[in-house]
C-alpha cells in the first residue's frame, strides 16, 4: 500500500495498514520502510492496571479531554487474555460518546496472537502507523499482569499504572514489575471508600524508592465515572511529555526503542531460521543423528549448525 494515504483523515488506510501488521503479512517490512521515517512526533501514553481498574473508562474520558484541546488521539487496546474484551468494550464506550464521526479519534483493539515477543513487536508497529498518520497522542491500554505486558508498556513514553481502593491489586502489580516502570500512578474510583488508604500506600512506596524529586512519579486521583481529576490527569500527561523533551529523554527513548526493536526482529528471524535448520539436520547421517548416536557432542553440533546459519 501507498503510505501517502496514511493520514488521520483516512481511517480506512490506517485500518488496512494495521491489518497487515496484525497478520504479520509479508508486506510488513516494506510498509515499515515507508512508515518509519515519518514517526517520532506522537506522545505515546501507556495505561496499565488490573482488569476492572477502570482503564477503558479513563481512556474514554481522556479522549474527551484531549479532543477539547484539539489533540488527535489514536488508541490501541492490547488484551493478552482475550481478543474480544477490553478493546471492544472501549470501542462501544467511545461510540456512546459519539466520537464515531470524529476522525481525530482512532481506536483499534489488537489481539495478541503468537509468541511473547510477538505482542510487543506488533504493538510497536501499530504505534508507528498511528504516529506516521499524524496523531498527537497514542494511548496503549493493556492489562498489567505479566512479563509480556511489561514489554508492551515499555513502548510508551509515559507509563501510567491504574490502581483502585481495596482491590488488593497494588501488591500484585508490584510483583509483576509494573510499579518500577510507572511514571504516573492513577488512583481511580476515588468515589469509592478506601482511596485514602491506597494513596498512603503508594506515597510510602515512592518515599522509599525515590529520593530525587525530579524522577518521582506523580500520583493523580480520579473518578472516571464523575470525571473528577481527569483534567488534572491530562495535564500531568502533558507535563511529563514536556519534561521528556526538556531533558532530551524524548530522543533517547526513541533511539533505545529502535535498538531494542532491531534486536527483537533479529531474534524472530533467527528463531524461524533455526527451526528450519533443525528440521534439515534430522535423519540418516545428519548432525542430529550423530548427536543421538553419540558420535559428536551437542556442543560440536551447535557450533556446526550456528556456523551454517550465520555463514561463519
Ligand atoms: N465507582 C467507580 N466505578 C468505575 C470508575 N471507573 C470505572 N468504573 C467501573 O469499573 C468497571 C470496569 O471499568 P473498565 O473501564 O472496563 O475497566 P478496565 O478493565 O480496567 O478497562 C466498569 O463497570 C466501570 O463503570 C470509577 O471511577 N468509579
Ligand atoms: Mg479495558
mmCIF file of C-alpha atoms and ligand atoms in Angstrom:
data_model
loop_
_atom_site.group_PDB
_atom_site.id
_atom_site.type_symbol
_atom_site.label_atom_id
_atom_site.label_comp_id
_atom_site.label_asym_id
_atom_site.label_seq_id
_atom_site.Cartn_x
_atom_site.Cartn_y
_atom_site.Cartn_z
ATOM 1 C CA UNK A 1 0.000 0.000 0.000
ATOM 2 C CA UNK A 2 0.983 3.611 -0.550
ATOM 3 C CA UNK A 3 1.964 5.339 2.634
ATOM 4 C CA UNK A 4 0.928 8.737 1.301
ATOM 5 C CA UNK A 5 -2.620 7.605 2.085
ATOM 6 C CA UNK A 6 -1.675 7.174 5.735
ATOM 7 C CA UNK A 7 -3.173 10.144 7.494
ATOM 8 C CA UNK A 8 -5.629 10.517 10.365
ATOM 9 C CA UNK A 9 -8.064 11.825 7.744
ATOM 10 C CA UNK A 10 -8.145 8.365 6.170
ATOM 11 C CA UNK A 11 -9.229 5.745 8.739
ATOM 12 C CA UNK A 12 -9.633 3.104 6.023
ATOM 13 C CA UNK A 13 -5.971 3.330 5.040
ATOM 14 C CA UNK A 14 -4.998 3.120 8.720
ATOM 15 C CA UNK A 15 -7.184 0.047 9.212
ATOM 16 C CA UNK A 16 -5.595 -1.612 6.202
ATOM 17 C CA UNK A 17 -2.076 -0.942 7.449
ATOM 18 C CA UNK A 18 -2.943 -2.220 10.929
ATOM 19 C CA UNK A 19 -4.324 -5.418 9.460
ATOM 20 C CA UNK A 20 -1.055 -6.011 7.607
ATOM 21 C CA UNK A 21 0.742 -5.642 10.940
ATOM 22 C CA UNK A 22 -1.704 -7.803 12.863
ATOM 23 C CA UNK A 23 -1.452 -10.657 10.367
ATOM 24 C CA UNK A 24 2.321 -10.276 10.252
ATOM 25 C CA UNK A 25 1.888 -10.168 6.493
ATOM 26 C CA UNK A 26 4.974 -10.319 4.244
ATOM 27 C CA UNK A 27 4.323 -6.671 3.363
ATOM 28 C CA UNK A 28 5.213 -5.537 6.900
ATOM 29 C CA UNK A 29 8.828 -4.723 6.075
ATOM 30 C CA UNK A 30 8.067 -2.617 3.004
ATOM 31 C CA UNK A 31 5.251 -0.904 4.931
ATOM 32 C CA UNK A 32 7.647 -0.084 7.768
ATOM 33 C CA UNK A 33 10.273 1.132 5.279
ATOM 34 C CA UNK A 34 7.803 3.835 4.343
ATOM 35 C CA UNK A 35 6.293 4.449 7.793
ATOM 36 C CA UNK A 36 9.385 4.655 9.982
ATOM 37 C CA UNK A 37 10.855 7.895 8.559
ATOM 38 C CA UNK A 38 7.560 9.643 9.352
ATOM 39 C CA UNK A 39 7.463 8.607 13.003
ATOM 40 C CA UNK A 40 8.740 10.230 16.158
ATOM 41 C CA UNK A 41 6.308 13.029 16.910
ATOM 42 C CA UNK A 42 3.422 11.322 18.745
ATOM 43 C CA UNK A 43 3.358 11.257 22.521
ATOM 44 C CA UNK A 44 2.924 7.573 23.416
ATOM 45 C CA UNK A 45 0.995 7.043 26.628
ATOM 46 C CA UNK A 46 0.663 3.626 28.260
ATOM 47 C CA UNK A 47 -2.204 2.812 30.585
ATOM 48 C CA UNK A 48 -1.938 -0.406 32.527
ATOM 49 C CA UNK A 49 -3.533 -1.969 35.587
ATOM 50 C CA UNK A 50 -5.591 -4.933 36.703
ATOM 51 C CA UNK A 51 -8.769 -5.903 34.836
ATOM 52 C CA UNK A 52 -11.674 -3.765 36.048
ATOM 53 C CA UNK A 53 -9.466 -0.957 37.393
ATOM 54 C CA UNK A 54 -11.177 1.457 35.034
ATOM 55 C CA UNK A 55 -8.592 1.772 32.271
ATOM 56 C CA UNK A 56 -11.074 1.846 29.407
ATOM 57 C CA UNK A 57 -13.298 4.291 31.307
ATOM 58 C CA UNK A 58 -10.303 6.558 31.895
ATOM 59 C CA UNK A 59 -9.265 6.334 28.263
ATOM 60 C CA UNK A 60 -12.680 7.386 27.084
ATOM 61 C CA UNK A 61 -12.704 10.379 29.488
ATOM 62 C CA UNK A 62 -9.194 11.303 28.417
ATOM 63 C CA UNK A 63 -10.211 11.253 24.761
ATOM 64 C CA UNK A 64 -12.760 13.959 25.552
ATOM 65 C CA UNK A 65 -10.129 16.000 27.406
ATOM 66 C CA UNK A 66 -7.563 15.776 24.632
ATOM 67 C CA UNK A 67 -10.080 16.445 21.855
ATOM 68 C CA UNK A 68 -11.145 19.524 23.816
ATOM 69 C CA UNK A 69 -7.542 20.706 23.449
ATOM 70 C CA UNK A 70 -7.630 19.940 19.732
ATOM 71 C CA UNK A 71 -5.254 16.995 20.038
ATOM 72 C CA UNK A 72 -5.811 13.981 17.799
ATOM 73 C CA UNK A 73 -5.810 10.676 19.673
ATOM 74 C CA UNK A 74 -5.119 7.132 18.488
ATOM 75 C CA UNK A 75 -5.838 4.224 20.833
ATOM 76 C CA UNK A 76 -4.512 0.684 20.767
ATOM 77 C CA UNK A 77 -6.111 -1.715 23.223
ATOM 78 C CA UNK A 78 -3.984 -4.796 23.768
ATOM 79 C CA UNK A 79 -5.680 -7.585 25.613
ATOM 80 C CA UNK A 80 -3.488 -10.630 26.013
ATOM 81 C CA UNK A 81 -6.148 -12.717 27.741
ATOM 82 C CA UNK A 82 -8.944 -12.262 25.285
ATOM 83 C CA UNK A 83 -9.135 -10.788 21.811
ATOM 84 C CA UNK A 84 -12.722 -9.742 22.413
ATOM 85 C CA UNK A 85 -12.875 -7.963 25.765
ATOM 86 C CA UNK A 86 -11.085 -4.678 26.567
ATOM 87 C CA UNK A 87 -10.889 -3.208 23.119
ATOM 88 C CA UNK A 88 -14.403 -3.975 22.046
ATOM 89 C CA UNK A 89 -15.777 -2.583 25.283
ATOM 90 C CA UNK A 90 -13.663 0.509 24.899
ATOM 91 C CA UNK A 91 -14.884 0.910 21.341
ATOM 92 C CA UNK A 92 -18.503 0.722 22.460
ATOM 93 C CA UNK A 93 -17.925 3.162 25.265
ATOM 94 C CA UNK A 94 -16.348 5.677 22.977
ATOM 95 C CA UNK A 95 -19.019 5.218 20.351
ATOM 96 C CA UNK A 96 -21.569 6.034 23.047
ATOM 97 C CA UNK A 97 -19.801 9.340 23.463
ATOM 98 C CA UNK A 98 -20.209 9.844 19.757
ATOM 99 C CA UNK A 99 -16.611 10.109 18.706
ATOM 100 C CA UNK A 100 -17.531 7.795 15.861
ATOM 101 C CA UNK A 101 -17.792 10.631 13.373
ATOM 102 C CA UNK A 102 -14.668 12.313 14.674
ATOM 103 C CA UNK A 103 -11.630 11.390 12.582
ATOM 104 C CA UNK A 104 -9.420 12.855 15.290
ATOM 105 C CA UNK A 105 -10.036 9.681 17.285
ATOM 106 C CA UNK A 106 -8.969 6.262 16.046
ATOM 107 C CA UNK A 107 -9.451 3.099 18.112
ATOM 108 C CA UNK A 108 -8.155 -0.357 17.383
ATOM 109 C CA UNK A 109 -8.025 -3.408 19.577
ATOM 110 C CA UNK A 110 -5.194 -5.794 18.891
ATOM 111 C CA UNK A 111 -5.476 -9.468 19.586
ATOM 112 C CA UNK A 112 -2.230 -10.774 20.945
ATOM 113 C CA UNK A 113 -1.754 -13.865 18.880
ATOM 114 C CA UNK A 114 1.553 -15.606 18.769
ATOM 115 C CA UNK A 115 4.572 -15.523 20.967
ATOM 116 C CA UNK A 116 5.509 -13.427 23.954
ATOM 117 C CA UNK A 117 7.727 -11.148 21.908
ATOM 118 C CA UNK A 118 5.099 -11.069 19.149
ATOM 119 C CA UNK A 119 2.761 -8.820 21.099
ATOM 120 C CA UNK A 120 5.291 -6.090 21.610
ATOM 121 C CA UNK A 121 6.533 -6.324 18.019
ATOM 122 C CA UNK A 122 3.071 -5.848 16.521
ATOM 123 C CA UNK A 123 2.071 -3.188 19.066
ATOM 124 C CA UNK A 124 5.207 -1.227 18.213
ATOM 125 C CA UNK A 125 4.361 -1.441 14.513
ATOM 126 C CA UNK A 126 0.783 -0.350 15.182
ATOM 127 C CA UNK A 127 2.074 2.625 17.161
ATOM 128 C CA UNK A 128 4.385 3.524 14.262
ATOM 129 C CA UNK A 129 1.414 3.531 11.869
ATOM 130 C CA UNK A 130 -0.633 5.860 14.068
ATOM 131 C CA UNK A 131 2.423 8.046 14.664
ATOM 132 C CA UNK A 132 3.063 8.383 10.923
ATOM 133 C CA UNK A 133 -0.648 9.151 10.436
ATOM 134 C CA UNK A 134 -0.309 12.312 12.488
ATOM 135 C CA UNK A 135 -1.982 11.526 15.800
ATOM 136 C CA UNK A 136 -0.672 13.823 18.529
ATOM 137 C CA UNK A 137 -1.249 11.277 21.247
ATOM 138 C CA UNK A 138 -1.280 7.487 21.087
ATOM 139 C CA UNK A 139 -2.702 5.610 24.048
ATOM 140 C CA UNK A 140 -1.847 1.946 24.592
ATOM 141 C CA UNK A 141 -4.236 0.232 27.003
ATOM 142 C CA UNK A 142 -3.024 -3.077 28.367
ATOM 143 C CA UNK A 143 -3.755 -5.327 31.313
ATOM 144 C CA UNK A 144 -0.818 -5.188 33.700
ATOM 145 C CA UNK A 145 -0.343 -8.757 34.756
ATOM 146 C CA UNK A 146 2.693 -10.395 33.211
ATOM 147 C CA UNK A 147 6.075 -10.061 31.588
ATOM 148 C CA UNK A 148 4.710 -9.557 28.086
ATOM 149 C CA UNK A 149 2.664 -6.615 29.363
ATOM 150 C CA UNK A 150 5.724 -5.047 30.933
ATOM 151 C CA UNK A 151 7.336 -5.300 27.499
ATOM 152 C CA UNK A 152 4.329 -3.779 25.788
ATOM 153 C CA UNK A 153 4.030 -0.917 28.214
ATOM 154 C CA UNK A 154 7.675 -0.013 27.776
ATOM 155 C CA UNK A 155 6.842 1.088 24.249
ATOM 156 C CA UNK A 156 5.238 4.124 25.895
ATOM 157 C CA UNK A 157 6.962 7.433 26.659
ATOM 158 C CA UNK A 158 4.752 7.889 29.682
ATOM 159 C CA UNK A 159 3.612 4.835 31.612
ATOM 160 C CA UNK A 160 0.639 5.157 33.914
ATOM 161 C CA UNK A 161 -0.439 2.485 36.351
ATOM 162 C CA UNK A 162 -4.089 2.446 37.409
ATOM 163 C CA UNK A 163 -4.874 1.274 40.928
ATOM 164 C CA UNK A 164 -8.131 1.225 42.826
ATOM 165 C CA UNK A 165 -9.162 1.304 46.502
ATOM 166 C CA UNK A 166 -9.495 -2.017 48.314
ATOM 167 C CA UNK A 167 -8.687 -4.040 45.254
ATOM 168 C CA UNK A 168 -5.614 -5.620 46.769
ATOM 169 C CA UNK A 169 -4.044 -5.343 43.343
ATOM 170 C CA UNK A 170 -1.278 -2.983 44.378
ATOM 171 C CA UNK A 171 0.924 -5.739 45.736
ATOM 172 C CA UNK A 172 0.218 -7.936 42.728
ATOM 173 C CA UNK A 173 1.187 -5.310 40.184
ATOM 174 C CA UNK A 174 4.321 -4.545 42.168
ATOM 175 C CA UNK A 175 5.348 -8.164 41.820
ATOM 176 C CA UNK A 176 4.864 -8.086 38.072
ATOM 177 C CA UNK A 177 7.439 -5.318 37.827
ATOM 178 C CA UNK A 178 4.894 -2.795 36.620
ATOM 179 C CA UNK A 179 5.465 -0.478 39.576
ATOM 180 C CA UNK A 180 9.083 0.037 38.576
ATOM 181 C CA UNK A 181 8.161 1.327 35.140
ATOM 182 C CA UNK A 182 5.341 3.652 36.246
ATOM 183 C CA UNK A 183 5.792 7.382 35.565
ATOM 184 C CA UNK A 184 2.323 8.237 36.813
ATOM 185 C CA UNK A 185 0.168 6.423 39.336
ATOM 186 C CA UNK A 186 -3.558 6.877 38.914
ATOM 187 C CA UNK A 187 -5.800 6.077 41.827
ATOM 188 C CA UNK A 188 -9.130 5.585 40.147
ATOM 189 C CA UNK A 189 -12.566 5.081 41.724
ATOM 190 C CA UNK A 190 -11.927 7.984 44.050
ATOM 191 C CA UNK A 191 -15.677 7.897 44.708
ATOM 192 C CA UNK A 192 -15.322 4.535 46.489
ATOM 193 C CA UNK A 193 -14.196 4.179 50.114
ATOM 194 C CA UNK A 194 -10.544 3.330 50.717
ATOM 195 C CA UNK A 195 -8.996 5.744 48.215
ATOM 196 C CA UNK A 196 -7.004 7.445 51.009
ATOM 197 C CA UNK A 197 -5.502 4.183 52.143
ATOM 198 C CA UNK A 198 -4.149 3.227 48.730
ATOM 199 C CA UNK A 199 -2.873 6.785 48.281
ATOM 200 C CA UNK A 200 -0.856 6.463 51.508
ATOM 201 C CA UNK A 201 0.464 3.058 50.392
ATOM 202 C CA UNK A 202 1.717 4.434 47.106
ATOM 203 C CA UNK A 203 3.155 7.550 48.782
ATOM 204 C CA UNK A 204 5.187 5.485 51.218
ATOM 205 C CA UNK A 205 6.366 3.158 48.462
ATOM 206 C CA UNK A 206 7.560 6.160 46.455
ATOM 207 C CA UNK A 207 9.185 7.727 49.557
ATOM 208 C CA UNK A 208 11.178 4.549 49.895
ATOM 209 C CA UNK A 209 12.260 4.308 46.240
ATOM 210 C CA UNK A 210 12.796 7.912 45.161
ATOM 211 C CA UNK A 211 14.997 10.484 46.812
ATOM 212 C CA UNK A 212 15.367 12.640 43.737
ATOM 213 C CA UNK A 213 12.237 14.748 43.273
ATOM 214 C CA UNK A 214 12.588 15.130 39.524
ATOM 215 C CA UNK A 215 12.196 11.393 38.946
ATOM 216 C CA UNK A 216 9.478 10.780 41.471
ATOM 217 C CA UNK A 217 6.295 9.645 39.720
ATOM 218 C CA UNK A 218 3.187 11.792 40.091
ATOM 219 C CA UNK A 219 0.091 10.434 41.766
ATOM 220 C CA UNK A 220 -3.291 11.537 40.439
ATOM 221 C CA UNK A 221 -6.632 10.597 41.974
ATOM 222 C CA UNK A 222 -9.533 10.244 39.566
ATOM 223 C CA UNK A 223 -13.059 9.088 39.196
ATOM 224 C CA UNK A 224 -13.748 8.044 35.646
ATOM 225 C CA UNK A 225 -17.471 7.967 36.393
ATOM 226 C CA UNK A 226 -17.797 11.502 37.811
ATOM 227 C CA UNK A 227 -14.964 12.977 35.746
ATOM 228 C CA UNK A 228 -13.140 14.164 38.848
ATOM 229 C CA UNK A 229 -9.377 14.512 38.341
ATOM 230 C CA UNK A 230 -9.466 13.816 34.604
ATOM 231 C CA UNK A 231 -8.447 17.335 33.643
ATOM 232 C CA UNK A 232 -5.525 17.119 36.064
ATOM 233 C CA UNK A 233 -4.561 13.698 34.688
ATOM 234 C CA UNK A 234 -4.455 15.104 31.153
ATOM 235 C CA UNK A 235 -2.246 17.954 32.424
ATOM 236 C CA UNK A 236 0.105 15.552 34.185
ATOM 237 C CA UNK A 237 0.498 13.534 30.965
ATOM 238 C CA UNK A 238 1.348 16.667 29.004
ATOM 239 C CA UNK A 239 3.744 17.891 31.735
ATOM 240 C CA UNK A 240 5.544 14.563 31.538
ATOM 241 C CA UNK A 241 5.909 14.906 27.781
ATOM 242 C CA UNK A 242 7.384 18.375 28.254
ATOM 243 C CA UNK A 243 9.795 17.024 30.866
ATOM 244 C CA UNK A 244 10.961 14.310 28.445
ATOM 245 C CA UNK A 245 11.531 16.902 25.738
ATOM 246 C CA UNK A 246 13.344 19.327 28.036
ATOM 247 C CA UNK A 247 15.719 16.682 29.363
ATOM 248 C CA UNK A 248 16.495 15.102 25.986
ATOM 249 C CA UNK A 249 14.969 11.853 27.220
ATOM 250 C CA UNK A 250 12.444 12.002 24.367
ATOM 251 C CA UNK A 251 15.118 11.354 21.702
ATOM 252 C CA UNK A 252 16.917 8.871 23.928
ATOM 253 C CA UNK A 253 13.766 6.793 24.352
ATOM 254 C CA UNK A 254 13.172 6.717 20.607
ATOM 255 C CA UNK A 255 16.701 5.560 19.969
ATOM 256 C CA UNK A 256 16.635 2.939 22.731
ATOM 257 C CA UNK A 257 13.377 1.540 21.430
ATOM 258 C CA UNK A 258 14.657 1.348 17.853
ATOM 259 C CA UNK A 259 17.763 -0.531 19.015
ATOM 260 C CA UNK A 260 15.641 -2.951 21.007
ATOM 261 C CA UNK A 261 13.283 -3.429 18.097
ATOM 262 C CA UNK A 262 16.098 -4.398 15.740
ATOM 263 C CA UNK A 263 17.289 -6.951 18.267
ATOM 264 C CA UNK A 264 13.803 -8.362 18.699
ATOM 265 C CA UNK A 265 13.287 -8.645 14.947
ATOM 266 C CA UNK A 266 16.627 -10.397 14.530
ATOM 267 C CA UNK A 267 15.595 -12.830 17.266
ATOM 268 C CA UNK A 268 12.328 -13.553 15.487
ATOM 269 C CA UNK A 269 14.035 -14.065 12.163
ATOM 270 C CA UNK A 270 16.816 -16.257 13.523
ATOM 271 C CA UNK A 271 14.300 -18.252 15.543
ATOM 272 C CA UNK A 272 12.460 -19.146 12.350
ATOM 273 C CA UNK A 273 15.700 -19.984 10.546
ATOM 274 C CA UNK A 274 16.857 -22.180 13.430
ATOM 275 C CA UNK A 275 13.686 -24.195 13.357
ATOM 276 C CA UNK A 276 14.146 -24.854 9.647
ATOM 277 C CA UNK A 277 17.768 -25.716 10.235
ATOM 278 C CA UNK A 278 16.907 -28.278 12.888
ATOM 279 C CA UNK A 279 14.391 -29.850 10.540
ATOM 280 C CA UNK A 280 17.003 -30.084 7.787
ATOM 281 C CA UNK A 281 19.508 -31.855 10.001
ATOM 282 C CA UNK A 282 17.426 -34.795 11.143
ATOM 283 C CA UNK A 283 17.577 -38.293 9.751
ATOM 284 C CA UNK A 284 20.252 -40.642 8.483
ATOM 285 C CA UNK A 285 23.854 -39.355 8.674
ATOM 286 C CA UNK A 286 22.629 -35.944 9.819
ATOM 287 C CA UNK A 287 24.275 -33.851 12.518
ATOM 288 C CA UNK A 288 21.380 -34.517 14.874
ATOM 289 C CA UNK A 289 21.620 -38.227 14.179
ATOM 290 C CA UNK A 290 25.323 -38.081 15.077
ATOM 291 C CA UNK A 291 24.408 -36.434 18.367
ATOM 292 C CA UNK A 292 21.841 -39.143 19.010
ATOM 293 C CA UNK A 293 24.378 -41.914 18.407
ATOM 294 C CA UNK A 294 26.977 -40.009 20.473
ATOM 295 C CA UNK A 295 29.420 -39.587 17.616
ATOM 296 C CA UNK A 296 29.586 -35.842 18.241
ATOM 297 C CA UNK A 297 28.731 -33.757 21.296
ATOM 298 C CA UNK A 298 25.764 -31.392 21.413
ATOM 299 C CA UNK A 299 28.336 -28.603 21.765
ATOM 300 C CA UNK A 300 30.051 -29.506 18.479
ATOM 301 C CA UNK A 301 26.691 -29.897 16.776
ATOM 302 C CA UNK A 302 25.597 -26.453 17.959
ATOM 303 C CA UNK A 303 28.762 -24.833 16.606
ATOM 304 C CA UNK A 304 28.347 -26.566 13.232
ATOM 305 C CA UNK A 305 24.711 -25.531 12.974
ATOM 306 C CA UNK A 306 25.298 -21.931 14.058
ATOM 307 C CA UNK A 307 28.097 -21.639 11.515
ATOM 308 C CA UNK A 308 25.738 -22.846 8.871
ATOM 309 C CA UNK A 309 23.007 -20.344 9.707
ATOM 310 C CA UNK A 310 25.331 -17.387 10.350
ATOM 311 C CA UNK A 311 27.630 -18.227 7.468
ATOM 312 C CA UNK A 312 30.531 -18.125 9.940
HETATM 313 N N1 LIG B 1 -17.279 3.643 41.063
HETATM 314 C C1 LIG B 1 -16.489 3.731 40.007
HETATM 315 N N2 LIG B 1 -16.537 2.803 39.044
HETATM 316 C C2 LIG B 1 -15.721 2.926 37.979
HETATM 317 C C3 LIG B 1 -14.817 4.007 37.851
HETATM 318 N N3 LIG B 1 -14.121 3.848 36.703
HETATM 319 C C4 LIG B 1 -14.577 2.720 36.128
HETATM 320 N N4 LIG B 1 -15.547 2.160 36.892
HETATM 321 C C5 LIG B 1 -16.299 0.931 36.618
HETATM 322 O O1 LIG B 1 -15.429 -0.182 36.736
HETATM 323 C C6 LIG B 1 -15.774 -1.195 35.793
HETATM 324 C C7 LIG B 1 -14.563 -1.579 34.948
HETATM 325 O O2 LIG B 1 -14.212 -0.469 34.149
HETATM 326 P P1 LIG B 1 -13.334 -0.611 32.815
HETATM 327 O O3 LIG B 1 -13.083 0.776 32.349
HETATM 328 O O4 LIG B 1 -13.957 -1.546 31.856
HETATM 329 O O5 LIG B 1 -12.005 -1.268 33.418
HETATM 330 P P2 LIG B 1 -10.754 -1.908 32.667
HETATM 331 O O6 LIG B 1 -10.939 -3.382 32.684
HETATM 332 O O7 LIG B 1 -9.580 -1.509 33.515
HETATM 333 O O8 LIG B 1 -10.675 -1.329 31.293
HETATM 334 C C8 LIG B 1 -16.921 -0.643 34.967
HETATM 335 O O9 LIG B 1 -18.119 -1.144 35.485
HETATM 336 C C9 LIG B 1 -16.821 0.855 35.187
HETATM 337 O O10 LIG B 1 -18.051 1.514 35.066
HETATM 338 C C10 LIG B 1 -14.786 4.998 38.899
HETATM 339 O O11 LIG B 1 -14.040 5.955 38.884
HETATM 340 N N5 LIG B 1 -15.649 4.790 39.942
HETATM 341 MG MG1 LIG B 2 -10.480 -2.237 29.394
#
